[in-house]
mmCIF file of C-alpha atoms in Angstrom:
data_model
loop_
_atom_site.group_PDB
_atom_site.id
_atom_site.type_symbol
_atom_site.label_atom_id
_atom_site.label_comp_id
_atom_site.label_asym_id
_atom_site.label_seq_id
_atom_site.Cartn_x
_atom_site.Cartn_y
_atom_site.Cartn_z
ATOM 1 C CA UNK A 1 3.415 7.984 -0.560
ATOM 2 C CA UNK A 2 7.081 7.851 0.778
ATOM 3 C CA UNK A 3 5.612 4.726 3.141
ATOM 4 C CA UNK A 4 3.982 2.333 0.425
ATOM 5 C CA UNK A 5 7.588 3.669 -1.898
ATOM 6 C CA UNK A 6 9.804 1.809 1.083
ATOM 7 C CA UNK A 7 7.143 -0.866 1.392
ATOM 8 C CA UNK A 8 7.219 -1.186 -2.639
ATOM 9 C CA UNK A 9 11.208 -1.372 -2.113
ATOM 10 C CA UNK A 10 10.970 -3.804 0.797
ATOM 11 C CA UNK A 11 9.062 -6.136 -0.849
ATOM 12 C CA UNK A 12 11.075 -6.556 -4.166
ATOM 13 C CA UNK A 13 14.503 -6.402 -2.309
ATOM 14 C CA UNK A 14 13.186 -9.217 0.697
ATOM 15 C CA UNK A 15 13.009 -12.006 -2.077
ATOM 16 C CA UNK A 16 16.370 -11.738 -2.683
ATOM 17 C CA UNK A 17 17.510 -12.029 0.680
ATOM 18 C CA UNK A 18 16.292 -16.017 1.039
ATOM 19 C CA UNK A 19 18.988 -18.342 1.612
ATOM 20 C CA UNK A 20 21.694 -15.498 2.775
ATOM 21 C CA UNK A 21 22.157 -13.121 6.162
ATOM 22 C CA UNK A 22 19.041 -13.443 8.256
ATOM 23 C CA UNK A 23 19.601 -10.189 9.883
ATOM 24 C CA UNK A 24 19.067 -8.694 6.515
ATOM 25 C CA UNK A 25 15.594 -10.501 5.879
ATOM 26 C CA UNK A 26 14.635 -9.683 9.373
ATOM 27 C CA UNK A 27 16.300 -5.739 8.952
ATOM 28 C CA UNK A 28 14.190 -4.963 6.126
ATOM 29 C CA UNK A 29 10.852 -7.233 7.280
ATOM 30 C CA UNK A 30 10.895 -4.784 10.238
ATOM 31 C CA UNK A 31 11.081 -1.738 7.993
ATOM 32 C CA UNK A 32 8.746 -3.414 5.397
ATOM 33 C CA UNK A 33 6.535 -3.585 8.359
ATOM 34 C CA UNK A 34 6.577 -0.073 9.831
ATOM 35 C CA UNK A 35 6.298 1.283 6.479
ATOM 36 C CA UNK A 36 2.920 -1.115 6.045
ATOM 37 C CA UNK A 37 1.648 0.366 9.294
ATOM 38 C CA UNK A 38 2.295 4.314 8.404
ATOM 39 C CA UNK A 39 0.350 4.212 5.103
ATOM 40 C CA UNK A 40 -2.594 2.363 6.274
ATOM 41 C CA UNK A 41 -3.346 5.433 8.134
ATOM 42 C CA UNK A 42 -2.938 7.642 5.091
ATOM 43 C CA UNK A 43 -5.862 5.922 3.407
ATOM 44 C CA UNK A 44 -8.012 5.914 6.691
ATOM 45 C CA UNK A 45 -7.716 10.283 6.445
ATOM 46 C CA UNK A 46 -7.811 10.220 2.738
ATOM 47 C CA UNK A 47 -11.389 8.350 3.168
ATOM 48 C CA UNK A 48 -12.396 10.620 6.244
ATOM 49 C CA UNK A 49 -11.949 13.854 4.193
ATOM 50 C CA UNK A 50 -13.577 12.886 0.922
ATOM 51 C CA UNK A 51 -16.483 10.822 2.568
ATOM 52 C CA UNK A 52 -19.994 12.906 3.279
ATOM 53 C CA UNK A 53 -20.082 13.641 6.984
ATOM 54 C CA UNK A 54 -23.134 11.127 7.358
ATOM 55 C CA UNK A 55 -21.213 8.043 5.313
ATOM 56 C CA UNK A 56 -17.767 8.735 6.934
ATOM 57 C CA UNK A 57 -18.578 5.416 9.502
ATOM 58 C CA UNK A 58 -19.691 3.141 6.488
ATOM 59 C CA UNK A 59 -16.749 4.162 3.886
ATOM 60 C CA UNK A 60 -13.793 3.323 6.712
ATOM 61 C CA UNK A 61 -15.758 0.254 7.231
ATOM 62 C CA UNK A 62 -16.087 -0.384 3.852
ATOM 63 C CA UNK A 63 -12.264 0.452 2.906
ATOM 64 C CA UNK A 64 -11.342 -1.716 6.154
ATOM 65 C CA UNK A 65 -12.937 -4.760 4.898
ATOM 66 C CA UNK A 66 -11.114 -4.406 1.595
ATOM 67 C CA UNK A 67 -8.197 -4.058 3.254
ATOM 68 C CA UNK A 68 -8.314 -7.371 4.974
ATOM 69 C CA UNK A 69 -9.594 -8.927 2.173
ATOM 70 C CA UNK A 70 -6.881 -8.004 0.008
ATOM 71 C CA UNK A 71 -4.662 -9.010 3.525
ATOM 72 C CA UNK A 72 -6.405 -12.706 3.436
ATOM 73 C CA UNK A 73 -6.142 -13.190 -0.445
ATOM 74 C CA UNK A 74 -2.327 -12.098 -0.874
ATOM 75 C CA UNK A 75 -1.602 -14.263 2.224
ATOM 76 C CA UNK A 76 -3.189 -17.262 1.086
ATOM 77 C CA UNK A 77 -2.331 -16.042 -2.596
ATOM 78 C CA UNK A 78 1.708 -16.202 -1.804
ATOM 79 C CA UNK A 79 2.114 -19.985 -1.343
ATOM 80 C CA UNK A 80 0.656 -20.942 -5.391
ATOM 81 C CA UNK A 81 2.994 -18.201 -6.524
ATOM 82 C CA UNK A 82 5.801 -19.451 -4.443
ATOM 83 C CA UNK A 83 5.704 -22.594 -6.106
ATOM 84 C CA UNK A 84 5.773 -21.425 -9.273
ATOM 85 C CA UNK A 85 8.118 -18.297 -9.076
ATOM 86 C CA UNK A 86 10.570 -19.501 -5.852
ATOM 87 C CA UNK A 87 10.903 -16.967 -2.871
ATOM 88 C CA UNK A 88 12.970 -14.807 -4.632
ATOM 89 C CA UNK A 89 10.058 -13.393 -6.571
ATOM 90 C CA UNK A 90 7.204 -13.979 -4.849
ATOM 91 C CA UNK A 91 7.520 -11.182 -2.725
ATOM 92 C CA UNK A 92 8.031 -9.083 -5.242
ATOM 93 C CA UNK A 93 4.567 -9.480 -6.444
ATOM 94 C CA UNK A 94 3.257 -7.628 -3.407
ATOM 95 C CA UNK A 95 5.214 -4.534 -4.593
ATOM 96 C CA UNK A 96 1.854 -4.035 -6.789
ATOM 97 C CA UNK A 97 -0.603 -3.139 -4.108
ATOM 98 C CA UNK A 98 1.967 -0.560 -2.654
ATOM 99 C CA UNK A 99 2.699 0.612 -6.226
ATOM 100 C CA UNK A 100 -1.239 1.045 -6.869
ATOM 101 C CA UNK A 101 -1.664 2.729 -3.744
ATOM 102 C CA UNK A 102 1.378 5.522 -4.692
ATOM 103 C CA UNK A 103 -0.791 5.537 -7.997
ATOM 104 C CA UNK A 104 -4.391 6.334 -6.482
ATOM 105 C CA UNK A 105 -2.961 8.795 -3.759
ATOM 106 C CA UNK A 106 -1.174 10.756 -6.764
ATOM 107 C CA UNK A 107 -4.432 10.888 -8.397
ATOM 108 C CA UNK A 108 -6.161 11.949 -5.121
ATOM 109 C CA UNK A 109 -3.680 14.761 -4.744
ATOM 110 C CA UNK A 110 -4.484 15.838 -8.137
ATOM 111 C CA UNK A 111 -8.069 16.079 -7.485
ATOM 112 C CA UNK A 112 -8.102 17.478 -4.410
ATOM 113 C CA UNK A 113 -5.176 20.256 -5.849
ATOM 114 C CA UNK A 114 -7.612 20.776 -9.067
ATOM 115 C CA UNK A 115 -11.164 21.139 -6.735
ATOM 116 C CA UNK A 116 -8.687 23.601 -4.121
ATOM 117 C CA UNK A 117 -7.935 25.819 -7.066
ATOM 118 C CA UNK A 118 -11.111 25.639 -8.772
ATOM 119 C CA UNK A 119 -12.604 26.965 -4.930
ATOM 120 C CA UNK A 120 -10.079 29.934 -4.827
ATOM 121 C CA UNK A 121 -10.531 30.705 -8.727
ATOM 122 C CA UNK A 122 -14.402 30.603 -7.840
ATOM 123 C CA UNK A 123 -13.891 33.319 -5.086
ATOM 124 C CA UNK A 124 -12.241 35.714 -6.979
#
């Protein structure tokens, strides 16, 4: 979650540096993309654990291709906003998908923290 927070961060502050120091815009497109990296992994192990042992091939697939096909929409999705927002916002807009993702991994936590308990409380 601390990952897609700095991406979320990256993405509305990189906007905002268009037009001024290009070692800022190039500083925090380097962090924005580390951070990208490190949580695509998180969703890869979130999907591992939950999946059924026999379906665990087929869900990464599955979450894969929705990952690039959110990748190839927001790509070719960023030049029409551009246009209408200017580069200092239309970065910004990618802050959503990180923001989602710290949204669904919160609620993942939760259930896996409610089923954990509801195991022990079973055992007892």
């Amino acid at each position: 979650m601390i990952s897609m927070c700095i991406s979320a961060i990256c993405c509305i502050l990189i906007g905002f540096t268009f037009g001024q120091y290009i070692w800022l815009t190039l500083l925090l497109s380097i962090i924005w993309g580390m951070s990208v990296i490190a949580d695509s992994a998180q969703f890869s192990a979130a999907v591992s654990e939950v999946a059924e042992v026999e379906y665990v091939g087929t869900a990464l697939t599955f979450q894969m291709c929705i990952g690039f096909l959110i990748t190839i929409f927001s790509i070719n999705l960023i030049p029409i906003i551009q246009r209408l927002v200017g580069w200092e916002w239309v970065f910004a807009c990618l802050a959503i998908g990180p923001i989602l993702g710290i949204v669904s991994m919160v609620q993942y936590k939760r259930h896996d923290f409610n089923n954990v308990k509801g195991t022990i409380g079973h055992f007892k």
